[in-house]
Amino acid sequence: MWHALKAELAYFRPWLLGGLGIAAGVVLLLSVLMRLANEGEGPPGFVVAMFPIMAGMVVSFIAGGLRVEERRARLLLSGTITPRQLAWVNVLLPVCFVALSALALAPLLGLATLVAGKLEPSALRIAFGFMVQFWAYAQLGPLAQESTAARRERRGRAALVGWAFFAGVILVLAGSQFFLHSVHVQLAQVTVVIATMVVAATLYQGRTDFTR
């Protein structure tokens, strides 16, 4: 399973590097423009944190679409990997993309600080909040795909569970927008995201067609 996950990450590395490159360019441009316009004040820390982590989320969606179009499940299943292992590869890919993007946040914060001349103490805490939010959005991709696959394969109960859970996650994330800085709310979001991964992986293992 880990070899397959590593292979998928290597395959989609150009997309991730491209997304992070765009994020770095936007952060640099904002830092320079705001320093020139506001006499030394750069963009807020949450703005710097938003772009690289958002890049990881977007790459997760792109990878999910390409994996379906290219029938990558059929390719991986031609080896020794099992459907259960492949299910976890599917849900772990968004985790890896968002985590790698979060790691790229450190040099981008340093770049913004170098240009603007300051770093807000709350930037890292805000960055963690954004990471949890965008991680949650990224994990909704595999859940939506498996709910759709269950409906296509006439697994009515599985489709109902998947879409009901999808709607529940959306409601939780929408409600949590009013308490983004609460540690308890962030922990609750992490719990919901992990549950989303488990549901998506379980639905995948119930597939009757692994070629799409």
XYZ file of N, CA, C and O in Angstrom:
848
model
N 0.831 -1.211 0.000
C 0.000 0.000 0.000
C 0.865 1.261 0.000
O 0.601 2.208 -0.741
N 1.896 1.267 0.840
C 2.744 2.450 0.949
C 3.518 2.692 -0.334
O 3.756 3.846 -0.708
N 3.897 1.613 -1.017
C 4.583 1.769 -2.295
C 3.646 2.397 -3.322
O 4.061 3.266 -4.111
N 2.381 1.970 -3.325
C 1.400 2.536 -4.258
C 1.139 4.003 -3.939
O 1.025 4.836 -4.849
N 1.049 4.330 -2.647
C 0.833 5.719 -2.247
C 2.001 6.589 -2.683
O 1.822 7.705 -3.205
N 3.206 6.067 -2.498
C 4.404 6.803 -2.910
C 4.420 7.001 -4.422
O 4.788 8.077 -4.923
N 4.007 5.973 -5.158
C 3.967 6.076 -6.619
C 2.953 7.124 -7.073
O 3.214 7.893 -8.017
N 1.797 7.176 -6.413
C 0.787 8.171 -6.766
C 1.270 9.584 -6.457
O 1.048 10.517 -7.239
N 1.941 9.762 -5.340
C 2.480 11.077 -4.991
C 3.531 11.520 -6.004
O 3.587 12.688 -6.398
N 4.374 10.579 -6.442
C 5.383 10.911 -7.443
C 4.721 11.276 -8.773
O 5.177 12.186 -9.477
N 3.645 10.591 -9.110
C 2.964 10.851 -10.377
C 2.348 12.252 -10.410
O 2.376 12.935 -11.444
N 1.794 12.679 -9.268
C 1.126 13.979 -9.215
C 2.024 15.082 -8.653
O 1.553 16.185 -8.386
N 3.324 14.791 -8.497
C 4.250 15.799 -7.974
C 4.292 17.068 -8.831
O 4.318 18.168 -8.287
N 4.299 16.951 -10.177
C 4.331 18.195 -10.972
C 3.151 19.115 -10.696
O 3.295 20.341 -10.687
N 1.975 18.525 -10.476
C 0.806 19.349 -10.164
C 0.988 20.067 -8.830
O 0.671 21.256 -8.705
N 1.515 19.352 -7.840
C 1.704 19.962 -6.528
C 2.761 21.065 -6.579
O 2.568 22.151 -6.017
N 3.865 20.794 -7.266
C 4.914 21.809 -7.378
C 4.404 23.030 -8.148
O 4.739 24.173 -7.799
N 3.616 22.794 -9.165
C 3.050 23.916 -9.912
C 2.117 24.751 -9.058
O 2.165 25.991 -9.084
N 1.271 24.083 -8.272
C 0.350 24.811 -7.391
C 1.086 25.616 -6.342
O 0.737 26.773 -6.058
N 2.113 25.016 -5.752
C 2.884 25.724 -4.739
C 3.675 26.873 -5.356
O 3.880 27.913 -4.725
N 4.138 26.683 -6.595
C 4.835 27.767 -7.285
C 3.921 28.961 -7.516
O 4.329 30.115 -7.321
N 2.693 28.686 -7.919
C 1.718 29.769 -8.103
C 1.436 30.460 -6.775
O 1.366 31.697 -6.696
N 1.276 29.656 -5.710
C 1.026 30.238 -4.381
C 2.180 31.127 -3.946
O 1.974 32.224 -3.419
N 3.420 30.681 -4.166
C 4.590 31.479 -3.794
C 4.624 32.783 -4.590
O 4.943 33.853 -4.038
N 4.297 32.709 -5.878
C 4.277 33.923 -6.693
C 3.240 34.925 -6.220
O 3.508 36.133 -6.160
N 2.058 34.419 -5.848
C 0.997 35.309 -5.357
C 1.401 35.952 -4.037
O 1.206 37.160 -3.825
N 1.966 35.148 -3.121
C 2.394 35.685 -1.829
C 3.473 36.745 -2.005
O 3.433 37.818 -1.379
N 4.434 36.479 -2.867
C 5.511 37.446 -3.112
C 4.956 38.731 -3.718
O 5.330 39.842 -3.305
N 4.074 38.596 -4.691
C 3.493 39.768 -5.334
C 2.698 40.606 -4.337
O 2.830 41.848 -4.298
N 1.874 39.952 -3.511
C 1.103 40.675 -2.506
C 2.008 41.375 -1.504
O 1.756 42.519 -1.107
N 3.061 40.678 -1.079
C 3.974 41.259 -0.094
C 4.636 42.517 -0.629
O 4.726 43.541 0.062
N 5.097 42.465 -1.873
C 5.761 43.620 -2.478
C 4.784 44.771 -2.673
O 5.069 45.933 -2.316
N 3.604 44.471 -3.226
C 2.634 45.525 -3.498
C 2.143 46.183 -2.210
O 2.014 47.416 -2.148
N 1.884 45.368 -1.171
C 1.379 45.931 0.082
C 2.459 46.713 0.809
O 2.177 47.698 1.488
N 3.704 46.297 0.676
C 4.778 47.070 1.297
C 4.941 48.420 0.614
O 5.137 49.442 1.265
N 4.839 48.434 -0.696
C 4.960 49.696 -1.421
C 3.777 50.615 -1.149
O 3.935 51.844 -1.062
N 2.591 50.004 -1.000
C 1.386 50.824 -0.828
C 1.151 51.248 0.617
O 0.623 52.328 0.872
N 1.566 50.407 1.575
C 1.233 50.662 2.982
C 2.442 50.931 3.851
O 2.397 50.758 5.065
N 3.548 51.316 3.232
C 4.732 51.722 3.980
C 5.238 50.618 4.914
O 5.404 50.801 6.111
N 5.485 49.492 4.348
C 6.143 48.438 5.115
C 5.247 47.350 5.661
O 5.717 46.365 6.195
N 3.925 47.506 5.553
C 3.019 46.494 6.072
C 2.727 45.467 4.982
O 2.218 45.817 3.920
N 3.023 44.213 5.260
C 2.774 43.148 4.300
C 1.395 42.552 4.481
O 0.590 43.036 5.286
N 1.081 41.483 3.741
C -0.227 40.845 3.866
C -0.385 40.168 5.223
O 0.591 39.710 5.815
N -1.602 40.101 5.741
C -1.832 39.415 7.017
C -1.389 37.950 6.949
O -1.363 37.343 5.875
N -1.056 37.402 8.119
C -0.580 36.026 8.156
C -1.573 35.029 7.601
O -1.181 34.048 6.954
N -2.878 35.278 7.818
C -3.861 34.309 7.342
C -3.927 34.296 5.811
O -4.245 33.268 5.212
N -3.599 35.433 5.174
C -3.587 35.478 3.712
C -2.421 34.648 3.169
O -2.564 33.877 2.217
N -1.251 34.797 3.812
C -0.083 34.013 3.404
C -0.347 32.524 3.604
O 0.046 31.692 2.774
N -1.013 32.163 4.708
C -1.282 30.757 5.015
C -2.293 30.139 4.060
O -2.243 28.937 3.777
N -3.186 30.968 3.564
C -4.299 30.446 2.775
C -3.853 29.870 1.435
O -4.309 28.788 1.040
N -2.956 30.543 0.744
C -2.645 30.169 -0.634
C -1.951 28.811 -0.775
O -2.374 27.989 -1.593
N -0.865 28.520 -0.020
C -0.226 27.215 -0.219
C -1.113 26.050 0.198
O -1.116 25.003 -0.465
N -1.866 26.214 1.291
C -2.722 25.116 1.738
C -3.874 24.924 0.760
O -4.304 23.796 0.481
N -4.375 26.021 0.219
C -5.411 25.915 -0.807
C -4.880 25.170 -2.029
O -5.614 24.410 -2.676
N -3.601 25.378 -2.346
C -3.001 24.673 -3.474
C -3.051 23.168 -3.266
O -3.355 22.408 -4.194
N -2.762 22.714 -2.042
C -2.846 21.284 -1.751
C -4.245 20.740 -1.929
O -4.440 19.626 -2.440
N -5.257 21.517 -1.519
C -6.644 21.090 -1.680
C -7.005 20.978 -3.161
O -7.620 19.991 -3.593
N -6.620 21.986 -3.945
C -6.951 21.984 -5.374
C -6.275 20.811 -6.081
O -6.887 20.133 -6.921
N -5.025 20.538 -5.737
C -4.312 19.410 -6.347
C -5.002 18.094 -5.980
O -5.048 17.162 -6.792
N -5.553 18.005 -4.781
C -6.296 16.799 -4.385
C -7.485 16.565 -5.301
O -7.741 15.435 -5.737
N -8.220 17.643 -5.625
C -9.354 17.513 -6.529
C -8.901 17.134 -7.934
O -9.529 16.299 -8.602
N -7.812 17.760 -8.390
C -7.294 17.443 -9.730
C -6.863 15.979 -9.802
O -7.176 15.273 -10.768
N -6.142 15.529 -8.780
C -5.679 14.139 -8.756
C -6.853 13.170 -8.750
O -6.819 12.135 -9.430
N -7.885 13.495 -7.990
C -9.053 12.625 -7.950
C -9.701 12.481 -9.313
O -10.079 11.374 -9.726
N -9.822 13.603 -10.050
C -10.410 13.549 -11.383
C -9.549 12.795 -12.379
O -10.049 11.979 -13.155
N -8.239 13.034 -12.327
C -7.337 12.350 -13.254
C -7.274 10.852 -12.980
O -7.165 10.037 -13.910
N -7.348 10.468 -11.711
C -7.273 9.048 -11.379
C -8.476 8.300 -11.940
O -8.372 7.139 -12.331
N -9.630 8.966 -11.966
C -10.820 8.341 -12.543
C -10.684 8.256 -14.060
O -10.951 7.213 -14.668
N -10.271 9.360 -14.698
C -10.162 9.382 -16.153
C -9.136 8.386 -16.667
O -9.325 7.780 -17.726
N -8.042 8.225 -15.935
C -6.955 7.363 -16.399
C -7.092 5.918 -15.922
O -6.207 5.097 -16.161
N -8.171 5.613 -15.214
C -8.405 4.250 -14.710
C -7.199 3.760 -13.895
O -6.736 2.635 -14.056
N -6.715 4.611 -13.012
C -5.511 4.252 -12.262
C -5.788 3.138 -11.257
O -4.876 2.401 -10.881
N -7.018 2.984 -10.821
C -7.351 1.885 -9.914
C -7.094 0.547 -10.602
O -6.532 -0.380 -10.001
N -7.501 0.436 -11.852
C -7.277 -0.806 -12.604
C -5.788 -1.072 -12.763
O -5.334 -2.220 -12.672
N -5.007 -0.009 -12.976
C -3.561 -0.154 -13.115
C -2.940 -0.680 -11.823
O -2.129 -1.621 -11.841
N -3.320 -0.081 -10.691
C -2.731 -0.483 -9.413
C -3.193 -1.878 -8.990
O -2.424 -2.650 -8.406
N -4.436 -2.220 -9.296
C -4.950 -3.533 -8.914
C -4.348 -4.653 -9.756
O -4.501 -5.829 -9.415
N -3.687 -4.307 -10.840
C -3.022 -5.342 -11.633
C -1.784 -5.880 -10.922
O -1.227 -6.903 -11.322
N -1.365 -5.203 -9.867
C -0.240 -5.677 -9.063
C -0.722 -6.466 -7.866
O -1.719 -7.194 -7.942
N -0.035 -6.305 -6.750
C -0.356 -7.094 -5.555
C -1.252 -6.350 -4.574
O -1.639 -6.918 -3.554
N -1.597 -5.111 -4.862
C -2.410 -4.333 -3.942
C -3.843 -4.857 -3.927
O -4.364 -5.317 -4.948
N -4.487 -4.808 -2.772
C -5.857 -5.289 -2.607
C -6.819 -4.099 -2.637
O -6.413 -2.951 -2.428
N -8.118 -4.352 -2.887
C -9.089 -3.252 -2.853
C -9.091 -2.499 -1.525
O -9.257 -1.276 -1.513
N -8.904 -3.208 -0.426
C -8.872 -2.529 0.866
C -7.684 -1.577 0.958
O -7.819 -0.440 1.435
N -6.525 -2.000 0.506
C -5.354 -1.140 0.528
C -5.521 0.034 -0.420
O -5.138 1.165 -0.094
N -6.110 -0.224 -1.592
C -6.322 0.852 -2.548
C -7.323 1.880 -2.005
O -7.203 3.077 -2.289
N -8.286 1.414 -1.230
C -9.241 2.334 -0.613
C -8.532 3.334 0.282
O -8.832 4.531 0.277
N -7.547 2.856 1.032
C -6.817 3.754 1.925
C -5.843 4.638 1.163
O -5.565 5.770 1.591
N -5.341 4.158 0.046
C -4.525 5.034 -0.808
C -5.363 6.220 -1.280
O -4.910 7.369 -1.276
N -6.613 5.946 -1.666
C -7.503 6.997 -2.155
C -7.727 8.087 -1.114
O -7.729 9.279 -1.443
N -7.946 7.694 0.132
C -8.270 8.692 1.154
C -7.022 9.308 1.789
O -7.110 10.381 2.408
N -5.881 8.662 1.640
C -4.649 9.214 2.199
C -3.988 10.222 1.261
O -3.191 11.059 1.714
N -4.294 10.168 -0.021
C -3.706 11.121 -0.956
C -4.029 12.570 -0.588
O -3.121 13.420 -0.562
N -5.297 12.932 -0.296
C -5.560 14.311 0.120
C -4.804 14.705 1.385
O -4.362 15.856 1.517
N -4.655 13.773 2.317
C -3.888 14.062 3.535
C -2.460 14.456 3.168
O -1.920 15.454 3.676
N -1.860 13.693 2.288
C -0.472 13.956 1.901
C -0.338 15.283 1.166
O 0.598 16.051 1.431
N -1.264 15.576 0.259
C -1.178 16.826 -0.494
C -1.307 18.043 0.422
O -0.553 19.010 0.308
N -2.272 17.999 1.335
C -2.470 19.128 2.244
C -1.301 19.236 3.226
O -0.835 20.337 3.532
N -0.794 18.097 3.700
C 0.330 18.128 4.646
C 1.593 18.676 3.983
O 2.314 19.490 4.572
N 1.867 18.258 2.751
C 3.033 18.769 2.037
C 2.900 20.262 1.769
O 3.889 21.012 1.840
N 1.684 20.709 1.477
C 1.454 22.137 1.277
C 1.651 22.912 2.573
O 2.167 24.031 2.569
N 1.233 22.315 3.698
C 1.429 22.973 4.989
C 2.920 23.104 5.317
O 3.354 24.105 5.897
N 3.709 22.098 4.931
C 5.158 22.184 5.148
C 5.764 23.318 4.314
O 6.717 23.981 4.743
N 5.206 23.528 3.134
C 5.702 24.615 2.280
C 5.337 25.981 2.823
O 5.869 26.995 2.357
N 4.435 26.011 3.810
C 4.024 27.289 4.375
C 5.173 27.990 5.102
O 5.262 29.223 5.079
N 6.063 27.216 5.730
C 7.160 27.812 6.502
C 8.049 28.723 5.652
O 8.262 29.885 6.006
N 8.574 28.240 4.506
C 9.391 29.151 3.694
C 8.602 30.320 3.120
O 9.155 31.406 2.940
N 7.295 30.123 2.858
C 6.503 31.227 2.332
C 6.279 32.298 3.389
O 6.295 33.499 3.089
N 6.069 31.874 4.636
C 5.972 32.848 5.722
C 7.292 33.600 5.887
O 7.307 34.806 6.142
N 8.391 32.851 5.742
C 9.702 33.498 5.822
C 9.896 34.498 4.705
O 10.435 35.592 4.920
N 9.432 34.150 3.494
C 9.543 35.054 2.360
C 8.724 36.326 2.583
O 9.207 37.443 2.338
N 7.485 36.138 3.074
C 6.634 37.299 3.339
C 7.221 38.172 4.441
O 7.152 39.405 4.386
N 7.819 37.542 5.452
C 8.442 38.295 6.534
C 9.655 39.076 6.044
O 9.888 40.215 6.447
N 10.423 38.456 5.160
C 11.606 39.120 4.614
C 11.215 40.370 3.834
O 11.878 41.414 3.927
N 10.123 40.283 3.081
C 9.694 41.426 2.271
C 8.992 42.476 3.125
O 9.262 43.669 3.014
N 8.089 42.004 4.011
C 7.277 42.941 4.795
C 7.978 43.417 6.053
O 7.653 44.460 6.601
N 8.928 42.617 6.565
C 9.678 43.032 7.739
C 9.061 42.656 9.062
O 9.534 43.081 10.115
N 8.000 41.827 9.065
C 7.404 41.420 10.332
C 6.629 40.112 10.136
O 6.268 39.743 9.020
N 6.376 39.428 11.246
C 5.598 38.192 11.246
C 4.623 38.245 12.408
O 5.023 38.451 13.556
N 3.359 38.095 12.110
C 2.341 38.137 13.159
C 2.445 36.880 14.013
O 2.513 35.763 13.488
N 2.416 37.011 15.349
C 2.512 35.841 16.233
C 1.379 34.843 16.031
O 1.533 33.650 16.275
N 0.233 35.346 15.601
C -0.933 34.462 15.439
C -0.952 33.745 14.099
O -1.875 32.972 13.826
N 0.060 33.979 13.255
C 0.035 33.428 11.901
C -0.001 31.903 11.896
O -0.744 31.291 11.127
N 0.799 31.265 12.778
C 0.853 29.805 12.793
C -0.454 29.206 13.280
O -0.907 28.172 12.766
N -1.084 29.836 14.276
C -2.360 29.322 14.775
C -3.436 29.441 13.696
O -4.238 28.522 13.501
N -3.445 30.567 12.992
C -4.404 30.743 11.913
C -4.127 29.745 10.785
O -5.047 29.200 10.172
N -2.835 29.492 10.522
C -2.470 28.535 9.484
C -2.999 27.147 9.803
O -3.468 26.426 8.905
N -2.954 26.746 11.075
C -3.479 25.433 11.453
C -4.987 25.368 11.205
O -5.496 24.345 10.731
N -5.681 26.449 11.517
C -7.118 26.473 11.264
C -7.439 26.317 9.789
O -8.347 25.576 9.409
N -6.685 27.006 8.937
C -6.880 26.868 7.493
C -6.547 25.457 7.035
O -7.222 24.906 6.162
N -5.511 24.866 7.594
C -5.117 23.526 7.186
C -6.243 22.526 7.457
O -6.566 21.686 6.608
N -6.857 22.628 8.634
C -7.950 21.715 8.977
C -9.131 21.922 8.030
O -9.747 20.961 7.541
N -9.459 23.201 7.746
C -10.579 23.498 6.864
C -10.358 22.932 5.464
O -11.211 22.226 4.925
N -9.221 23.226 4.874
C -8.971 22.781 3.503
C -8.747 21.273 3.431
O -9.032 20.646 2.411
N -8.224 20.689 4.491
C -8.113 19.232 4.556
C -9.505 18.605 4.514
O -9.744 17.616 3.807
N -10.431 19.197 5.268
C -11.801 18.690 5.273
C -12.424 18.777 3.885
O -13.072 17.828 3.410
N -12.243 19.907 3.210
C -12.792 20.046 1.862
C -12.171 19.019 0.908
O -12.867 18.447 0.062
N -10.861 18.800 1.042
C -10.188 17.842 0.170
C -10.721 16.430 0.366
O -10.868 15.664 -0.603
N -11.035 16.061 1.613
C -11.526 14.710 1.884
C -12.956 14.497 1.408
O -13.397 13.355 1.258
N -13.661 15.581 1.132
C -15.009 15.424 0.596
C -14.982 14.899 -0.836
O -15.962 14.320 -1.300
N -13.858 15.085 -1.535
C -13.742 14.581 -2.905
C -13.887 13.072 -2.994
O -14.759 12.573 -3.731
N -13.050 12.291 -2.273
C -13.209 10.835 -2.310
C -14.580 10.364 -1.833
O -15.136 9.400 -2.379
N -15.144 11.045 -0.825
C -16.459 10.645 -0.331
C -17.519 10.842 -1.409
O -18.380 9.969 -1.617
N -17.472 11.972 -2.109
C -18.437 12.222 -3.187
C -18.268 11.209 -4.319
O -19.255 10.709 -4.877
N -17.024 10.880 -4.659
C -16.779 9.904 -5.717
C -17.347 8.541 -5.354
O -17.972 7.879 -6.192
N -17.140 8.117 -4.133
C -17.623 6.787 -3.733
C -19.135 6.756 -3.564
O -19.766 5.729 -3.821
N -19.722 7.864 -3.141
C -21.185 7.929 -3.051
C -21.796 7.852 -4.441
O -22.806 7.172 -4.659
N -21.161 8.529 -5.402
C -21.628 8.485 -6.791
C -21.454 7.083 -7.379
O -22.341 6.577 -8.079
N -20.308 6.459 -7.079
C -20.067 5.100 -7.576
C -21.082 4.120 -7.002
O -21.562 3.226 -7.711
N -21.422 4.282 -5.730
C -22.404 3.393 -5.109
C -23.766 3.534 -5.788
O -24.460 2.538 -6.033
N -24.144 4.753 -6.107
C -25.425 4.965 -6.797
C -25.382 4.367 -8.196
O -26.357 3.753 -8.644
N -24.251 4.531 -8.900
C -24.117 3.985 -10.250
C -24.182 2.463 -10.244
O -24.720 1.854 -11.179
N -23.662 1.852 -9.191
C -23.641 0.393 -9.094
C -24.889 -0.167 -8.415
O -24.930 -1.343 -8.073
N -25.877 0.711 -8.192
C -27.167 0.323 -7.604
C -27.021 -0.210 -6.174
O -27.761 -1.092 -5.749
N -26.040 0.296 -5.466
C -25.916 -0.003 -4.033
C -26.597 1.125 -3.279
O -25.970 2.047 -2.774
N -27.924 1.027 -3.226
C -28.737 2.130 -2.720
C -28.421 2.525 -1.284
O -28.317 3.718 -0.968
N -28.268 1.551 -0.403
C -28.010 1.874 0.999
C -26.667 2.565 1.162
O -26.553 3.548 1.893
N -25.651 2.074 0.458
C -24.323 2.684 0.540
C -24.355 4.117 0.002
O -23.743 5.027 0.575
N -25.070 4.331 -1.106
C -25.167 5.677 -1.672
C -25.871 6.621 -0.709
O -25.454 7.772 -0.532
N -26.930 6.129 -0.076
C -27.671 6.959 0.878
C -26.792 7.340 2.067
O -26.772 8.506 2.491
N -26.051 6.372 2.587
C -25.156 6.649 3.719
C -24.083 7.665 3.306
O -23.793 8.622 4.039
N -23.505 7.460 2.131
C -22.449 8.354 1.677
C -22.914 9.785 1.517
O -22.286 10.721 2.019
N -24.055 9.984 0.826
C -24.529 11.348 0.598
C -25.070 11.984 1.870
O -24.942 13.209 2.052
N -25.665 11.176 2.749
C -26.132 11.720 4.028
C -24.949 12.187 4.869
O -24.992 13.265 5.499
N -23.885 11.402 4.872
C -22.689 11.799 5.620
C -22.062 13.030 4.980
O -21.584 13.931 5.683
N -22.052 13.090 3.660
C -21.523 14.253 2.945
C -22.260 15.519 3.368
O -21.640 16.546 3.682
N -23.595 15.447 3.384
C -24.392 16.605 3.785
C -24.124 16.979 5.246
O -24.041 18.161 5.590
N -23.961 15.953 6.104
C -23.678 16.225 7.508
C -22.348 16.937 7.703
O -22.226 17.865 8.512
N -21.344 16.520 6.946
C -20.029 17.165 7.040
C -20.112 18.620 6.588
O -19.521 19.517 7.212
N -20.847 18.876 5.512
C -21.021 20.257 5.032
C -21.660 21.115 6.118
O -21.234 22.260 6.369
N -22.675 20.593 6.792
C -23.343 21.354 7.853
C -22.392 21.631 9.015
O -22.374 22.738 9.568
N -21.597 20.634 9.382
C -20.635 20.827 10.477
C -19.605 21.877 10.108
O -19.285 22.769 10.914
N -19.072 21.804 8.893
C -18.064 22.775 8.470
C -18.652 24.178 8.368
O -17.986 25.162 8.719
N -19.899 24.273 7.898
C -20.542 25.594 7.805
C -20.763 26.189 9.196
O -20.500 27.375 9.429
N -21.211 25.353 10.138
C -21.433 25.842 11.492
C -20.153 26.221 12.200
O -20.124 27.161 13.014
N -19.075 25.532 11.890
C -17.805 25.802 12.568
C -17.159 27.104 12.113
O -16.196 27.566 12.735
N -17.669 27.710 11.032
C -17.101 28.968 10.554
C -17.228 30.082 11.583
O -16.457 31.040 11.574
N -18.189 29.939 12.481
C -18.397 30.979 13.489
C -17.457 30.807 14.687
O -17.391 31.683 15.549
N -16.733 29.690 14.758
C -15.856 29.424 15.901
C -14.500 28.900 15.430
O -13.950 27.958 15.995
N -13.953 29.527 14.397
C -12.731 29.015 13.775
C -11.535 29.020 14.725
O -10.621 28.220 14.573
N -11.518 29.926 15.675
C -10.348 30.055 16.540
C -10.456 29.191 17.803
O -9.572 29.243 18.652
N -11.529 28.422 17.919
C -11.705 27.568 19.094
C -10.955 26.248 18.912
O -11.126 25.568 17.891
N -10.138 25.889 19.892
C -9.392 24.629 19.823
C -10.343 23.441 19.813
O -10.135 22.455 19.086
N -11.418 23.529 20.589
C -12.391 22.428 20.658
C -13.074 22.222 19.304
O -13.301 21.083 18.882
N -13.381 23.309 18.629
C -14.013 23.196 17.313
C -13.044 22.596 16.311
O -13.419 21.743 15.487
N -11.784 22.993 16.362
C -10.787 22.429 15.450
C -10.591 20.943 15.689
O -10.463 20.168 14.739
N -10.597 20.516 16.957
C -10.496 19.089 17.260
C -11.731 18.338 16.747
O -11.620 17.213 16.249
N -12.895 18.966 16.876
C -14.118 18.347 16.362
C -14.051 18.214 14.840
O -14.476 17.200 14.274
N -13.491 19.218 14.179
C -13.338 19.148 12.726
C -12.404 18.011 12.333
O -12.678 17.280 11.371
N -11.296 17.860 13.057
C -10.364 16.766 12.764
C -11.062 15.419 12.911
O -10.886 14.508 12.086
N -11.872 15.284 13.958
C -12.614 14.039 14.175
C -13.565 13.756 13.025
O -13.671 12.619 12.534
N -14.264 14.791 12.567
C -15.201 14.635 11.451
C -14.466 14.248 10.174
O -14.933 13.390 9.401
N -13.302 14.845 9.948
C -12.540 14.536 8.736
C -12.056 13.094 8.750
O -12.119 12.389 7.737
N -11.576 12.627 9.895
C -11.128 11.232 10.001
C -12.299 10.279 9.758
O -12.161 9.260 9.068
N -13.473 10.635 10.303
C -14.662 9.815 10.065
C -15.022 9.812 8.575
O -15.444 8.783 8.029
N -14.843 10.942 7.909
C -15.096 11.022 6.466
C -14.180 10.075 5.706
O -14.609 9.389 4.759
N -12.916 10.015 6.110
C -11.967 9.105 5.470
C -12.404 7.655 5.656
O -12.353 6.858 4.711
N -12.841 7.306 6.846
C -13.257 5.930 7.132
C -14.473 5.552 6.290
O -14.540 4.457 5.710
N -15.453 6.468 6.211
C -16.658 6.187 5.427
C -16.314 6.016 3.950
O -16.779 5.086 3.282
N -15.474 6.909 3.409
C -15.095 6.820 1.995
C -14.348 5.521 1.708
O -14.593 4.860 0.692
N -13.431 5.131 2.605
C -12.678 3.894 2.415
C -13.598 2.674 2.490
O -13.433 1.715 1.728
N -14.567 2.708 3.385
C -15.511 1.593 3.519
C -16.381 1.461 2.282
O -16.619 0.350 1.784
N -16.857 2.596 1.763
C -17.672 2.558 0.546
C -16.870 2.024 -0.632
O -17.398 1.285 -1.475
N -15.596 2.389 -0.704
C -14.761 1.922 -1.802
C -14.626 0.401 -1.776
O -14.675 -0.251 -2.821
N -14.469 -0.161 -0.598
C -14.292 -1.616 -0.477
C -15.551 -2.368 -0.870
O -15.502 -3.554 -1.182
N -16.696 -1.678 -0.851
C -17.945 -2.308 -1.246
C -18.241 -2.220 -2.727
O -19.313 -2.663 -3.185
N -17.331 -1.669 -3.497
C -17.543 -1.543 -4.945
C -17.707 -2.919 -5.609
O -17.117 -3.898 -5.196
N -18.482 -2.908 -6.687
C -18.582 -4.097 -7.534
C -17.814 -3.901 -8.842
O -17.657 -4.844 -9.619
N -17.361 -2.669 -9.087
C -16.615 -2.352 -10.302
C -15.452 -1.444 -9.902
O -15.662 -0.308 -9.469
N -14.230 -1.942 -10.044
C -13.052 -1.175 -9.652
C -12.342 -0.568 -10.862
O -11.222 -0.073 -10.743
N -12.983 -0.606 -12.020
C -12.326 -0.106 -13.227
C -12.604 1.373 -13.466
O -12.052 1.952 -14.395
N -13.434 2.007 -12.640
C -13.756 3.426 -12.851
C -13.500 4.211 -11.576
O -13.433 3.632 -10.504
